[in-house]
One Martini backbone bead per residue (centre of mass of N, CA, C, O) as a GRO file, in nm:
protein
  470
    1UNK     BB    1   0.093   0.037   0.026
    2UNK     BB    2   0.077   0.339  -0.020
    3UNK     BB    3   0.077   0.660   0.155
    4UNK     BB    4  -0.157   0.767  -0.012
    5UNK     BB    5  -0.356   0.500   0.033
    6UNK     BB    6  -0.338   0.524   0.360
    7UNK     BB    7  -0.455   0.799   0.376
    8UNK     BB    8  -0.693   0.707   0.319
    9UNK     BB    9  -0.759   0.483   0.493
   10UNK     BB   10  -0.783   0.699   0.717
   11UNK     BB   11  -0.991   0.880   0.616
   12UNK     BB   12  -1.219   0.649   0.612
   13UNK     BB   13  -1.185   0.558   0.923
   14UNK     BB   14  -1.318   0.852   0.992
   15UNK     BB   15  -1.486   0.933   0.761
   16UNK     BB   16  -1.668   1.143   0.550
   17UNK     BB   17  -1.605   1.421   0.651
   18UNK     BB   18  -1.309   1.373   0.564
   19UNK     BB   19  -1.164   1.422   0.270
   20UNK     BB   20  -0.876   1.433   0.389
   21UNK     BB   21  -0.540   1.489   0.501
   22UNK     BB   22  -0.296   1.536   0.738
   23UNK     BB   23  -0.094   1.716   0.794
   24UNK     BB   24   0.208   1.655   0.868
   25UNK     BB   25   0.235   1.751   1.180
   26UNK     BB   26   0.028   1.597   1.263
   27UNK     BB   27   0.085   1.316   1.199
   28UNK     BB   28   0.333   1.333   1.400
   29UNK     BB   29   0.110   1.394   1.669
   30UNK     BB   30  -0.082   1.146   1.632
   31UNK     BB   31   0.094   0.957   1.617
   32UNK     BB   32   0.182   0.581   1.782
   33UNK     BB   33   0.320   0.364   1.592
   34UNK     BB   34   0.621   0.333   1.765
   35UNK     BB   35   0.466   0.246   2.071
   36UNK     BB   36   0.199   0.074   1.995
   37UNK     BB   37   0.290  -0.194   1.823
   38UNK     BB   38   0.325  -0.340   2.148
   39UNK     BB   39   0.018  -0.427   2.126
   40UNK     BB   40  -0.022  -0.684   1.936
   41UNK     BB   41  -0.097  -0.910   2.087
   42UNK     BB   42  -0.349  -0.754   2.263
   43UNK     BB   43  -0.549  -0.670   2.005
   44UNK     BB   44  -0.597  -0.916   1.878
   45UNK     BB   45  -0.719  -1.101   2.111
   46UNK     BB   46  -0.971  -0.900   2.173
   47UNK     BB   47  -1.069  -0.925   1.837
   48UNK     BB   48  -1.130  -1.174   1.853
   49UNK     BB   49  -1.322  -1.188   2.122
   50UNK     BB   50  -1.517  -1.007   1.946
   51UNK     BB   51  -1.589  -1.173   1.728
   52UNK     BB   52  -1.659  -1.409   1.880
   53UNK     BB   53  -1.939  -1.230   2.004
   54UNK     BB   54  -2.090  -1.181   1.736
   55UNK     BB   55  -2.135  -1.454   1.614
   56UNK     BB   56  -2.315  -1.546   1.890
   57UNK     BB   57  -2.520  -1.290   1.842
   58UNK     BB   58  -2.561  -1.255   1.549
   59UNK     BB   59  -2.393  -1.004   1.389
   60UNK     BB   60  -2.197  -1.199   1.271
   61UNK     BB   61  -2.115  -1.421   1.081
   62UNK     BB   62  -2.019  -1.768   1.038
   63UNK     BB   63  -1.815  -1.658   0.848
   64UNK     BB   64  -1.706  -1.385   0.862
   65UNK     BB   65  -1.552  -1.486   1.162
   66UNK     BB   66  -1.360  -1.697   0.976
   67UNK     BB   67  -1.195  -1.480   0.864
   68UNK     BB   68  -1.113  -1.289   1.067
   69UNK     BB   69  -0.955  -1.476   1.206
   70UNK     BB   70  -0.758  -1.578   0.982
   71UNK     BB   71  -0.658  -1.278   0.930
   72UNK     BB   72  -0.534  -1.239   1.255
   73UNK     BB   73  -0.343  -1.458   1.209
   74UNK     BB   74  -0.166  -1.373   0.971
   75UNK     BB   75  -0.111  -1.074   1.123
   76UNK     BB   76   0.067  -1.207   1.377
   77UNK     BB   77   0.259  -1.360   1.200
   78UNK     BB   78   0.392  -1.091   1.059
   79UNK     BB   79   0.458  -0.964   1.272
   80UNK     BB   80   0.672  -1.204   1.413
   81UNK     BB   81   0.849  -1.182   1.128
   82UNK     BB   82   0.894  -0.897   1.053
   83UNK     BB   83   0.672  -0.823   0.790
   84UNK     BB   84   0.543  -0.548   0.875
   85UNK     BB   85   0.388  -0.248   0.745
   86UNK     BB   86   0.416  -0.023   0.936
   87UNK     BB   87   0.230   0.291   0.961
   88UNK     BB   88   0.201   0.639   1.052
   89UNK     BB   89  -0.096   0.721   0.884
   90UNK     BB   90  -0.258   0.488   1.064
   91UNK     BB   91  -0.152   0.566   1.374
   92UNK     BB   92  -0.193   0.293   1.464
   93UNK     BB   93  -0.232  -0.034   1.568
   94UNK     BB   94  -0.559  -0.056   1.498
   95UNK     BB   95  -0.546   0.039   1.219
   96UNK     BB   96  -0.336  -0.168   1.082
   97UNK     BB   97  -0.462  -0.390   1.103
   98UNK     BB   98  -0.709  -0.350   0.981
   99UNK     BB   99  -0.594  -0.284   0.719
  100UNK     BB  100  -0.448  -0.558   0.676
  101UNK     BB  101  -0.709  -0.719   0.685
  102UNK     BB  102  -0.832  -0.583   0.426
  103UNK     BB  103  -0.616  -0.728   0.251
  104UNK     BB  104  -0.691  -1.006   0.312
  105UNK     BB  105  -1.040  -1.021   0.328
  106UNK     BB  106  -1.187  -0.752   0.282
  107UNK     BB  107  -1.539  -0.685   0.374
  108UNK     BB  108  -1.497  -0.800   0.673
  109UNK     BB  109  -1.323  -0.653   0.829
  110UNK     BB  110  -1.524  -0.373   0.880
  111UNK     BB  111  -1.714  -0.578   1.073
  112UNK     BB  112  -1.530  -0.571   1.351
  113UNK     BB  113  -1.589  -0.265   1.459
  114UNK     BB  114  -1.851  -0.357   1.589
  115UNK     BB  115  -1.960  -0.246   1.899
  116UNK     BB  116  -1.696  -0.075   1.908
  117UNK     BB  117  -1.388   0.131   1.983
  118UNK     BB  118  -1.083   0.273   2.031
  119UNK     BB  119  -1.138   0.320   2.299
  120UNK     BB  120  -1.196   0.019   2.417
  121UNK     BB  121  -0.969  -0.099   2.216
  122UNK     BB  122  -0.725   0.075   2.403
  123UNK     BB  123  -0.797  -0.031   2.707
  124UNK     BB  124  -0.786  -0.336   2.634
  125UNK     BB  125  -0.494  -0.343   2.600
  126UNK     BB  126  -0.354  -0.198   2.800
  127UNK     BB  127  -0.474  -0.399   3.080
  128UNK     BB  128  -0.327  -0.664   2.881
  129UNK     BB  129  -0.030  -0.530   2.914
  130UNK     BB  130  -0.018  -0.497   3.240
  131UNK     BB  131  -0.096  -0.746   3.339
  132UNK     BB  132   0.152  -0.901   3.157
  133UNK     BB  133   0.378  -0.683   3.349
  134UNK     BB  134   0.317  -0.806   3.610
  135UNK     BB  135   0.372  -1.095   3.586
  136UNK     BB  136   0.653  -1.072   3.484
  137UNK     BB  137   0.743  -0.892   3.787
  138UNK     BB  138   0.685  -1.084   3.974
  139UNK     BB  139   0.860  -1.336   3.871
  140UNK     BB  140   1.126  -1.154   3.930
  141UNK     BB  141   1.119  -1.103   4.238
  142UNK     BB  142   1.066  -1.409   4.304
  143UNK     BB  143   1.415  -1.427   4.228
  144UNK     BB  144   1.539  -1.202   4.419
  145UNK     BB  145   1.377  -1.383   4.706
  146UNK     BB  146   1.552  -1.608   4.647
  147UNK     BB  147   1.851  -1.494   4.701
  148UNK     BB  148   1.855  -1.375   4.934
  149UNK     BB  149   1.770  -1.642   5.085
  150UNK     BB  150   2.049  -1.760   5.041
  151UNK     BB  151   2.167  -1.594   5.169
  152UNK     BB  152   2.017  -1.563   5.481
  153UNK     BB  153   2.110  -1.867   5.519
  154UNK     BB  154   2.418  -1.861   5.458
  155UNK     BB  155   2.409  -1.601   5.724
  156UNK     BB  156   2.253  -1.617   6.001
  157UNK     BB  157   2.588  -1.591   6.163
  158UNK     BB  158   2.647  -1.333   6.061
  159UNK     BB  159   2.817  -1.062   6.173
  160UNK     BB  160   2.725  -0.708   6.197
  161UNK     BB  161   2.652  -0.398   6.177
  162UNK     BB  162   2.419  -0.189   6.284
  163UNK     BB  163   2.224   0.093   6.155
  164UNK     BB  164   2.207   0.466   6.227
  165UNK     BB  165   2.272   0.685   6.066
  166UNK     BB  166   2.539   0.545   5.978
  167UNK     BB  167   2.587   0.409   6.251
  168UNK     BB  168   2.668   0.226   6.507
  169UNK     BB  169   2.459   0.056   6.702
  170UNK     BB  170   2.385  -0.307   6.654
  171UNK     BB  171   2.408  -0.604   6.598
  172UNK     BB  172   2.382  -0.832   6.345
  173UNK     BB  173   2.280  -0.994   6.065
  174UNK     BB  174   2.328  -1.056   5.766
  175UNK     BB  175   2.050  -1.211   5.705
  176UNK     BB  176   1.855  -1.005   5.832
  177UNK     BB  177   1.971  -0.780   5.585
  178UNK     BB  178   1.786  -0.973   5.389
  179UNK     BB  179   1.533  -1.011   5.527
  180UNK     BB  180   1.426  -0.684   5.459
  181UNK     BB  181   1.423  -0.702   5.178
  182UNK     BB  182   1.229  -0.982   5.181
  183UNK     BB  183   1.006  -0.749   5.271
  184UNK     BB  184   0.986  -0.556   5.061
  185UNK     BB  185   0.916  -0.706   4.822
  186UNK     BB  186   0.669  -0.824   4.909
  187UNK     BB  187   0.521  -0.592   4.885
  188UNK     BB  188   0.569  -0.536   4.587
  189UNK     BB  189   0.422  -0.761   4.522
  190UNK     BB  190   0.153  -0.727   4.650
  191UNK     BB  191   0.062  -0.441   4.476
  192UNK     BB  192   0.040  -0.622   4.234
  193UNK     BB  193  -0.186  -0.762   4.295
  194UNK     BB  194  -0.414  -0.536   4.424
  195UNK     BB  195  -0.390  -0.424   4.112
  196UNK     BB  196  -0.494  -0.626   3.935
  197UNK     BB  197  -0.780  -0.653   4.078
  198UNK     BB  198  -0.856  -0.392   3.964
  199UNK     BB  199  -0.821  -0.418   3.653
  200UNK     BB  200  -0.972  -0.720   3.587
  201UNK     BB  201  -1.138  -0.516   3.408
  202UNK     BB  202  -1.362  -0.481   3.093
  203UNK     BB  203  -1.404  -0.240   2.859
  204UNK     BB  204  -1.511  -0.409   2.656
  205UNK     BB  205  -1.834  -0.224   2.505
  206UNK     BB  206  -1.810   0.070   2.554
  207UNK     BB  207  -1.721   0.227   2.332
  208UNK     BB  208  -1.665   0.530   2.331
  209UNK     BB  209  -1.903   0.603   2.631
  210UNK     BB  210  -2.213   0.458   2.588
  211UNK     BB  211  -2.234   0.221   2.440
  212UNK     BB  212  -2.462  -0.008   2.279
  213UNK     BB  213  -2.713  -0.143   2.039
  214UNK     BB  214  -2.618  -0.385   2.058
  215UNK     BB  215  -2.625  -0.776   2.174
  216UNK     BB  216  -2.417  -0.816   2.373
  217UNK     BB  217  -2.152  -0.994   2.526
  218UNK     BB  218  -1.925  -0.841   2.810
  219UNK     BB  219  -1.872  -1.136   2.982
  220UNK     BB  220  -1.769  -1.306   2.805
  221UNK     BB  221  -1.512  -1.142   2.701
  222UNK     BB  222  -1.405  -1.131   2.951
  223UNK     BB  223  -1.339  -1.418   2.999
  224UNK     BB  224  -1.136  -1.458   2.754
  225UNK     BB  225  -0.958  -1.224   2.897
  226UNK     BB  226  -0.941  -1.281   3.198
  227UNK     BB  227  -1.129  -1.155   3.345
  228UNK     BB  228  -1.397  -1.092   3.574
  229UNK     BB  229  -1.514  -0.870   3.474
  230UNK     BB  230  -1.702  -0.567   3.357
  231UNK     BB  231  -1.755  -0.265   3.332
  232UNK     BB  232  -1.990  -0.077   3.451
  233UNK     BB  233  -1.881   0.235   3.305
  234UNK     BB  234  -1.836   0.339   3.004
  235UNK     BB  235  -1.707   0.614   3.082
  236UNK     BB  236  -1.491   0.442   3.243
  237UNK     BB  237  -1.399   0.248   3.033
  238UNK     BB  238  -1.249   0.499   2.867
  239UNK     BB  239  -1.057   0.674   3.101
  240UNK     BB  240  -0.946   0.477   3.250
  241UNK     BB  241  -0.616   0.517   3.428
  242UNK     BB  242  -0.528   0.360   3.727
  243UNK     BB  243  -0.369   0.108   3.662
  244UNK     BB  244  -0.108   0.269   3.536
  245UNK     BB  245  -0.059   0.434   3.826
  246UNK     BB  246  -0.038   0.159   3.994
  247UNK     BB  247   0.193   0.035   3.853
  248UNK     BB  248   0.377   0.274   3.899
  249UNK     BB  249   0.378   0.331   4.140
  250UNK     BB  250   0.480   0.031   4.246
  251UNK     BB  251   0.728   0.045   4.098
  252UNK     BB  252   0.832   0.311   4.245
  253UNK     BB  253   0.881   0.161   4.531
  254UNK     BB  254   1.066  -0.056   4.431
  255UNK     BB  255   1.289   0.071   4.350
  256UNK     BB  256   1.337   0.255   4.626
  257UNK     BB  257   1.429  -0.058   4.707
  258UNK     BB  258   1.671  -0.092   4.524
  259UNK     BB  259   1.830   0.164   4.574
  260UNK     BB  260   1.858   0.091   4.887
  261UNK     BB  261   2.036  -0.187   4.776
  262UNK     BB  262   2.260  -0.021   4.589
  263UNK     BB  263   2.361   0.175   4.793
  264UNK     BB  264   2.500  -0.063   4.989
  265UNK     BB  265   2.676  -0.177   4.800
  266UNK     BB  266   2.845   0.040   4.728
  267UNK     BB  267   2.955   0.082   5.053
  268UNK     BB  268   3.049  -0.228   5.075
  269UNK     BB  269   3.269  -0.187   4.818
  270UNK     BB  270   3.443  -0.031   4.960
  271UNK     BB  271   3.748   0.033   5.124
  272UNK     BB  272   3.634   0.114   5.390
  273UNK     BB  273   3.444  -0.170   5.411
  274UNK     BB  274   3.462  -0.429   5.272
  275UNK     BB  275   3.171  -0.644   5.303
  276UNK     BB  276   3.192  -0.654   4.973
  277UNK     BB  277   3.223  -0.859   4.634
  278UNK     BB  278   3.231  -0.761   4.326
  279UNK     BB  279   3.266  -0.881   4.021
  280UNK     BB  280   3.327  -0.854   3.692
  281UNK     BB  281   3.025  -0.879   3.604
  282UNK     BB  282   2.938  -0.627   3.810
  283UNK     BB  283   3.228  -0.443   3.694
  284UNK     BB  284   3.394  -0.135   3.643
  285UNK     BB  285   3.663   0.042   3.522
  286UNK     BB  286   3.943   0.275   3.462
  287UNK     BB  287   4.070   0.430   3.256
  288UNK     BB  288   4.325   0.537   3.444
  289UNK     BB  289   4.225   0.348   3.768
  290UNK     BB  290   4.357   0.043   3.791
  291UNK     BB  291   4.216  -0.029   4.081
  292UNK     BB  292   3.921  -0.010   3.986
  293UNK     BB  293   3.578  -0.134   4.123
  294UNK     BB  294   3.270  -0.020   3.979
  295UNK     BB  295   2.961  -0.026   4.088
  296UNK     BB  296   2.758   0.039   3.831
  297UNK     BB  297   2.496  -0.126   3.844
  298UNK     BB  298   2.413  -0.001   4.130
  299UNK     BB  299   2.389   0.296   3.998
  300UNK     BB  300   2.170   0.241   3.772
  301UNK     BB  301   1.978   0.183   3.973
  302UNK     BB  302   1.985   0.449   4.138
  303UNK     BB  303   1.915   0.635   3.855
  304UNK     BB  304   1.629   0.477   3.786
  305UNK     BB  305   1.439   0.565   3.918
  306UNK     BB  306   1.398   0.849   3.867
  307UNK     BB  307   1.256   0.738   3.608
  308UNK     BB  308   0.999   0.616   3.728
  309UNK     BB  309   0.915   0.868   3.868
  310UNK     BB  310   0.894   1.010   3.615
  311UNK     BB  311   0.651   0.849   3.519
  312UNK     BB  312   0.436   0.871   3.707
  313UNK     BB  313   0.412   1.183   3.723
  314UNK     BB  314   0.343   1.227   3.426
  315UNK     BB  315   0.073   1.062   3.430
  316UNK     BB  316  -0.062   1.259   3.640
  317UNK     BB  317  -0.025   1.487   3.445
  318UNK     BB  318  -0.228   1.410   3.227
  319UNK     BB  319  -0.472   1.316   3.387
  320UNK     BB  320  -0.564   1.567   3.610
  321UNK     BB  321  -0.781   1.734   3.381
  322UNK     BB  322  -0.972   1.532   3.278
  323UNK     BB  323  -1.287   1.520   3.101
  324UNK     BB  324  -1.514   1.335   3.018
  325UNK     BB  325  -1.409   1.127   2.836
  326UNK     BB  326  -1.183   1.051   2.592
  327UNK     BB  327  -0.882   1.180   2.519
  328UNK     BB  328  -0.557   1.223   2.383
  329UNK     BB  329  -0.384   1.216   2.636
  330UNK     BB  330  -0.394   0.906   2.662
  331UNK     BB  331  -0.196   0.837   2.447
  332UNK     BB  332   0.041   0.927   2.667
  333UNK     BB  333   0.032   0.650   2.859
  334UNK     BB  334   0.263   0.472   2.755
  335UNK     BB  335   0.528   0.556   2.756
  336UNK     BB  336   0.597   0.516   3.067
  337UNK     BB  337   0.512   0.261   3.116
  338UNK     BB  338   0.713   0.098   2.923
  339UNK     BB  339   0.946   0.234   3.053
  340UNK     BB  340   0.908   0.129   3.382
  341UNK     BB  341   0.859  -0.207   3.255
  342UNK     BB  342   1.228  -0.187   3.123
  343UNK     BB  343   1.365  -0.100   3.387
  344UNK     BB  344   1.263  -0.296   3.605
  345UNK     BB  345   1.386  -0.543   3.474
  346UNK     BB  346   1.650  -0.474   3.454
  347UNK     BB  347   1.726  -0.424   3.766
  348UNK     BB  348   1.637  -0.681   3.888
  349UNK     BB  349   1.846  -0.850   3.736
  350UNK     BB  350   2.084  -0.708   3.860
  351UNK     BB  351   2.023  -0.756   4.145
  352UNK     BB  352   2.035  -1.066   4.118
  353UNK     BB  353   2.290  -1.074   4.063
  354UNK     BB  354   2.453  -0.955   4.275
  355UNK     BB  355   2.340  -1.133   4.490
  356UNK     BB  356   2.466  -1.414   4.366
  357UNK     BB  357   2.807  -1.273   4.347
  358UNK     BB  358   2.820  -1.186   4.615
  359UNK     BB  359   3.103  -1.144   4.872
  360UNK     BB  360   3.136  -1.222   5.158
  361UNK     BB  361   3.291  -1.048   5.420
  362UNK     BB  362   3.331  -1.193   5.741
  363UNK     BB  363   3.535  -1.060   5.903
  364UNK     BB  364   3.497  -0.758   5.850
  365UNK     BB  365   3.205  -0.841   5.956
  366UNK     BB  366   3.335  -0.882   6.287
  367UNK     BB  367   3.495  -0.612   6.342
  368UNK     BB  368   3.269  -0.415   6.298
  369UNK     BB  369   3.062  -0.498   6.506
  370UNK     BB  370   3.244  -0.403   6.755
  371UNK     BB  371   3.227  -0.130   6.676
  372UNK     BB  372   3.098   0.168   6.865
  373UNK     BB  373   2.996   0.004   7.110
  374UNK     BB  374   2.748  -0.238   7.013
  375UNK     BB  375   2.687  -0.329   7.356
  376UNK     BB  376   2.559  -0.144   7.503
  377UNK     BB  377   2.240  -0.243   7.539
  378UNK     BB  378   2.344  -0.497   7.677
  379UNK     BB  379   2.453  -0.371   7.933
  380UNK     BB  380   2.186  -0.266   8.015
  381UNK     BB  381   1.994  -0.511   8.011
  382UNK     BB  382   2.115  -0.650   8.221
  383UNK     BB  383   2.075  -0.456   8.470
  384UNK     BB  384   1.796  -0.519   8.454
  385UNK     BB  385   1.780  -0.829   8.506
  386UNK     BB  386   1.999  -0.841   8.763
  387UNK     BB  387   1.949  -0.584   8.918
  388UNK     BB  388   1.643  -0.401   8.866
  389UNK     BB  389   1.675  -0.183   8.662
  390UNK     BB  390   1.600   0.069   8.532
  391UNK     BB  391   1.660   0.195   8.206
  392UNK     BB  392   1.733   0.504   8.256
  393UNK     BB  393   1.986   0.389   8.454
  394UNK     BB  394   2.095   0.186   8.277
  395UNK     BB  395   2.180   0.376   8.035
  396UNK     BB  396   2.371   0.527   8.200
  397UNK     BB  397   2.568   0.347   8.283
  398UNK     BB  398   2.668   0.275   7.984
  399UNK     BB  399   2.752   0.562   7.890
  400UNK     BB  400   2.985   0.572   8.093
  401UNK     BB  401   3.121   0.296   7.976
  402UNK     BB  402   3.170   0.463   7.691
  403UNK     BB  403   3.328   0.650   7.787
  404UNK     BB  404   3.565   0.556   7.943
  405UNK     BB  405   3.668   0.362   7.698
  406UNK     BB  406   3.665   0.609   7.491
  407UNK     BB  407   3.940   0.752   7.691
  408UNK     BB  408   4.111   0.490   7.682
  409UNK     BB  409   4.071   0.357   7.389
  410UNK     BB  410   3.860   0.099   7.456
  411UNK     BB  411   3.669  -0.126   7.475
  412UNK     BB  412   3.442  -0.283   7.661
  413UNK     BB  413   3.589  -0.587   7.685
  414UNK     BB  414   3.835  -0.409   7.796
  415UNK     BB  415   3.730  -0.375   8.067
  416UNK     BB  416   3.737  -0.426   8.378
  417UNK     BB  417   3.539  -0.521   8.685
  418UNK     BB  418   3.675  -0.221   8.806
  419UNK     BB  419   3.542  -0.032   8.611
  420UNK     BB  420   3.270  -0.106   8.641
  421UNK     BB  421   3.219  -0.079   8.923
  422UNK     BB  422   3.275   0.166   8.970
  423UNK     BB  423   3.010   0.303   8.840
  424UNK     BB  424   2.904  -0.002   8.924
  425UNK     BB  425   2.888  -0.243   9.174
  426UNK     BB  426   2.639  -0.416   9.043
  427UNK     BB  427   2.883  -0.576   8.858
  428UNK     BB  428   2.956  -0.868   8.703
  429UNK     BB  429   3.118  -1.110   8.541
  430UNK     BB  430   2.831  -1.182   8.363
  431UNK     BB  431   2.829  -0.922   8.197
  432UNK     BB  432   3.060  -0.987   8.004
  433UNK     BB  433   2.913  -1.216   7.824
  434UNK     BB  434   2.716  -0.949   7.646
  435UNK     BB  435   2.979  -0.818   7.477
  436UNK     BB  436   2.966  -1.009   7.237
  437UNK     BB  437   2.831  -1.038   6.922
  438UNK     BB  438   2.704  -1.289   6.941
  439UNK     BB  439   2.582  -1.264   7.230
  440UNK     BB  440   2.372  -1.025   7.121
  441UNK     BB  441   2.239  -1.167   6.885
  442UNK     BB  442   2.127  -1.409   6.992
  443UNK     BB  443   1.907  -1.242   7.210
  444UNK     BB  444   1.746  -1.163   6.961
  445UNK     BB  445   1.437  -1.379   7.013
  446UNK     BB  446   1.252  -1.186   6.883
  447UNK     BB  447   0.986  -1.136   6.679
  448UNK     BB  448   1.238  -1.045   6.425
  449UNK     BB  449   1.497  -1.087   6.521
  450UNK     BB  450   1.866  -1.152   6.495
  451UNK     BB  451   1.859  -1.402   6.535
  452UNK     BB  452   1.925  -1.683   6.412
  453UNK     BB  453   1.697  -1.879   6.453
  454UNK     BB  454   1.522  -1.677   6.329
  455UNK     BB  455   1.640  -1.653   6.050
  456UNK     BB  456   1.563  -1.971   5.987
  457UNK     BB  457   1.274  -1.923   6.021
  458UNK     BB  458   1.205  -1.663   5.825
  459UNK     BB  459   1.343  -1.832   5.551
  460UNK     BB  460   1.117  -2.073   5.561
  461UNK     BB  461   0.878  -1.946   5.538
  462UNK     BB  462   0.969  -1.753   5.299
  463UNK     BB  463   0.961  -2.009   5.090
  464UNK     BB  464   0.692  -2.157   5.184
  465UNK     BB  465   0.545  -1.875   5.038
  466UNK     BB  466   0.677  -1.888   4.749
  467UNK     BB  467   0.605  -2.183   4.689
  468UNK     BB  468   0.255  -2.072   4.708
  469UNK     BB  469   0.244  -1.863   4.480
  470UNK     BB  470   0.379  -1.996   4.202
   0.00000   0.00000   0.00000
């Protein structure tokens, strides 16, 4: 088909009012096929199963439909095999598909957008494409939350300093400090399936805002499309995009999961820190200064955060001063989510390899955890427990210790029992106990605390809901 065949298509498929085609500029800022005809596999879907309930009700014939359906698989092989020629003419994924059908089968094609409009079948193209990218999504961070729970079982007894303003605070185990990020992916899984459960409603008969006056069954046509049910508002079902915000909304705020766990890998690989180190596979060299080991992919998990919540906000002000029913600004509304879910993709895998890639320094990380004086508050604690003291003067005695030692220039464990009385006198040798990094850590039995015995029963759970989540 030539260009100016395409435009005269174009303007056909716009109906008689239309004469002409449009302005150069124009056809440039109307077009969308350079980025929606990422829609092509859920668009041909719909359409199918639009054909086949005119077919059930009679709208239309069941050779009609069985052209369509053939013509429609056809259209599919040659998208699929790069052989399709898409046309910025006819404007986007759906005059595209629907032109070259009427090149295959004819004028049966033509009656395939009865009792439809591309409002609704732009609308349920686009809630199977993000249902789709949900799903993708959900199984690649179950990936990422398998790697986490490897190193949190394989480390549940090993010691590290927790910090708070990154200061040295109290022991905990590394495996404790895997399975708080095994909670936080938790959760956006979690939104994405609530985010899904809201989506899971199909626009399509919505037709252009009004619904249709043909005898449509819009229940069938959602189960086909594994739909839970039809939107029940048809100015609703062709306007709404909450699905697409709360999918962007969901991967906002796991990016900036993941970029949180990409700044602690940046800190952990420094030479400062060297907690951990990862390998040639996930860092990058200097082009000057030869011994350098740079985490790239951690910085630029950290970098791409900012582009997912770019994308957001995009679509949020797109949205927001829209009204009843759709606009053409709604056109804008792939391309941030399409950007968002190769964004995300690229982020969790960079992560999950790294995860699975990095060498834990256990020394580094056991002479670090008593730096600091982190058994304070375990001084205080044995006070309370074994003196019957109050916690605000145990607190104060602590305090005093850790002054004494850091006067001395020496640890807490190695302050004398004789410099420990002059303090308190109620402390006995039994309390020097409680100063070892073991010791400190083993105590955190309350549920949730970074005990190994809890790590590793954390890690039991959580590997046996990811096996339960299928």
């Amino acid at each position: 088909m030539t260009d100016t065949n395409k435009t005269s298509a174009a303007s056909a498929m716009w109906g008689g009012r239309f004469a002409g085609g449009p302005a150069a500029i124009m056809q440039r800022i109307n077009a969308s096929i350079d980025f929606d005809k990422r829609l092509y596999a859920q668009d041909i879907r719909g359409s199918k199963a639009h054909c086949r309930m005119l077919v059930r009700q009679a709208i239309l014939t069941e050779a009609d439909g069985a052209a369509i359906l053939t013509g429609l698989d056809k259209v599919l092989a040659e998208i699929e095999a790069g052989d399709f020629p898409f046309s910025a003419a006819l404007e986007d994924i759906h005059m595209n598909v629907e032109a070259r059908l009427a090149e295959i089968i004819g004028e049966p094609a033509g009656r395939l957008h009865t009792a439809r409009s591309r409002n609704d079948q732009v609308a349920t193209d686009f809630r199977l494409w993000v249902r789709d990218a949900m799903d993708g999504m959900d199984t690649a961070l179950k990936g990422l939350i398998a790697a986490l729970l490897d190193r949190a079982d394989e480390h549940a007894a090993t010691v590290m300093p927790g910090f708070t303003h990154l200061q040295a605070a109290q022991p905990v185990t590394f495996g404790h400090h895997m399975m708080a990020y095994v909670e936080m992916i938790g959760r956006d899984r979690g939104r994405l399936a609530d985010a899904r459960k809201r989506l899971n409603e199909s626009p399509l008969g919505s037709a252009a805002l009004a619904g249709t006056s043909f005898p449509t069954d819009r229940h069938s046509t959602a189960a086909e499309l594994g739909f839970d049910r039809p939107m029940r508002n048809s100015l609703d079902g062709v306007s709404d995009r909450d699905f697409a915000l709360e999918f962007l909304s969901a991967c906002s705020i796991c990016a900036i999961h993941l970029s949180r766990l990409a700044e602690e890998l940046v800190i952990w690989t420094s030479a400062q820190f060297r907690f951990v180190k990862l390998s040639d596979a996930f860092t990058t060299g200097s082009s000057i200064m030869p011994q350098k080991r740079n985490p790239d992919a951690a910085e630029l998990i950290r970098a791409k955060t900012g582009r997912v919540i770019g994308d957001l906000t995009a679509l949020l002000l797109v949205m927001k001063g829209l009204p009843l029913a759709y606009s053409k600004d709604m056109q804008d509304d792939k391309e941030p989510v399409f950007e968002a879910a190769d964004t995300m993709e690229l982020a969790i895998a960079a992560m999950t390899g790294m995860i699975g890639d990095m060498t834990v320094n256990t020394a580094v990380l056991h002479a670090a955890a008593g730096a600091g004086f982190t058994t304070a508050t375990d001084i205080a604690d044995w006070c309370v427990r074994a003196l019957k003291m109050p916690f605000r003067r145990a607190h104060h005695v602590a305090g005093s210790l850790v002054k004494l030692a850091e006067d001395k220039g020496i640890g807490l464990e190695d302050l004398t029992l004789a410099e420990m009385q002059a303090i308190e006198p109620g402390i006995t040798e039994d309390a020097r106990a409680v100063l070892t990094v073991e010791s400190s850590v083993a105590s955190r039995t309350s549920f949730g605390g970074t005990a190994p015995i809890r790590v590793k029963e954390a890690v039991a759970a959580a590997r046996a809901a990811l096996a339960g989540a299928g």
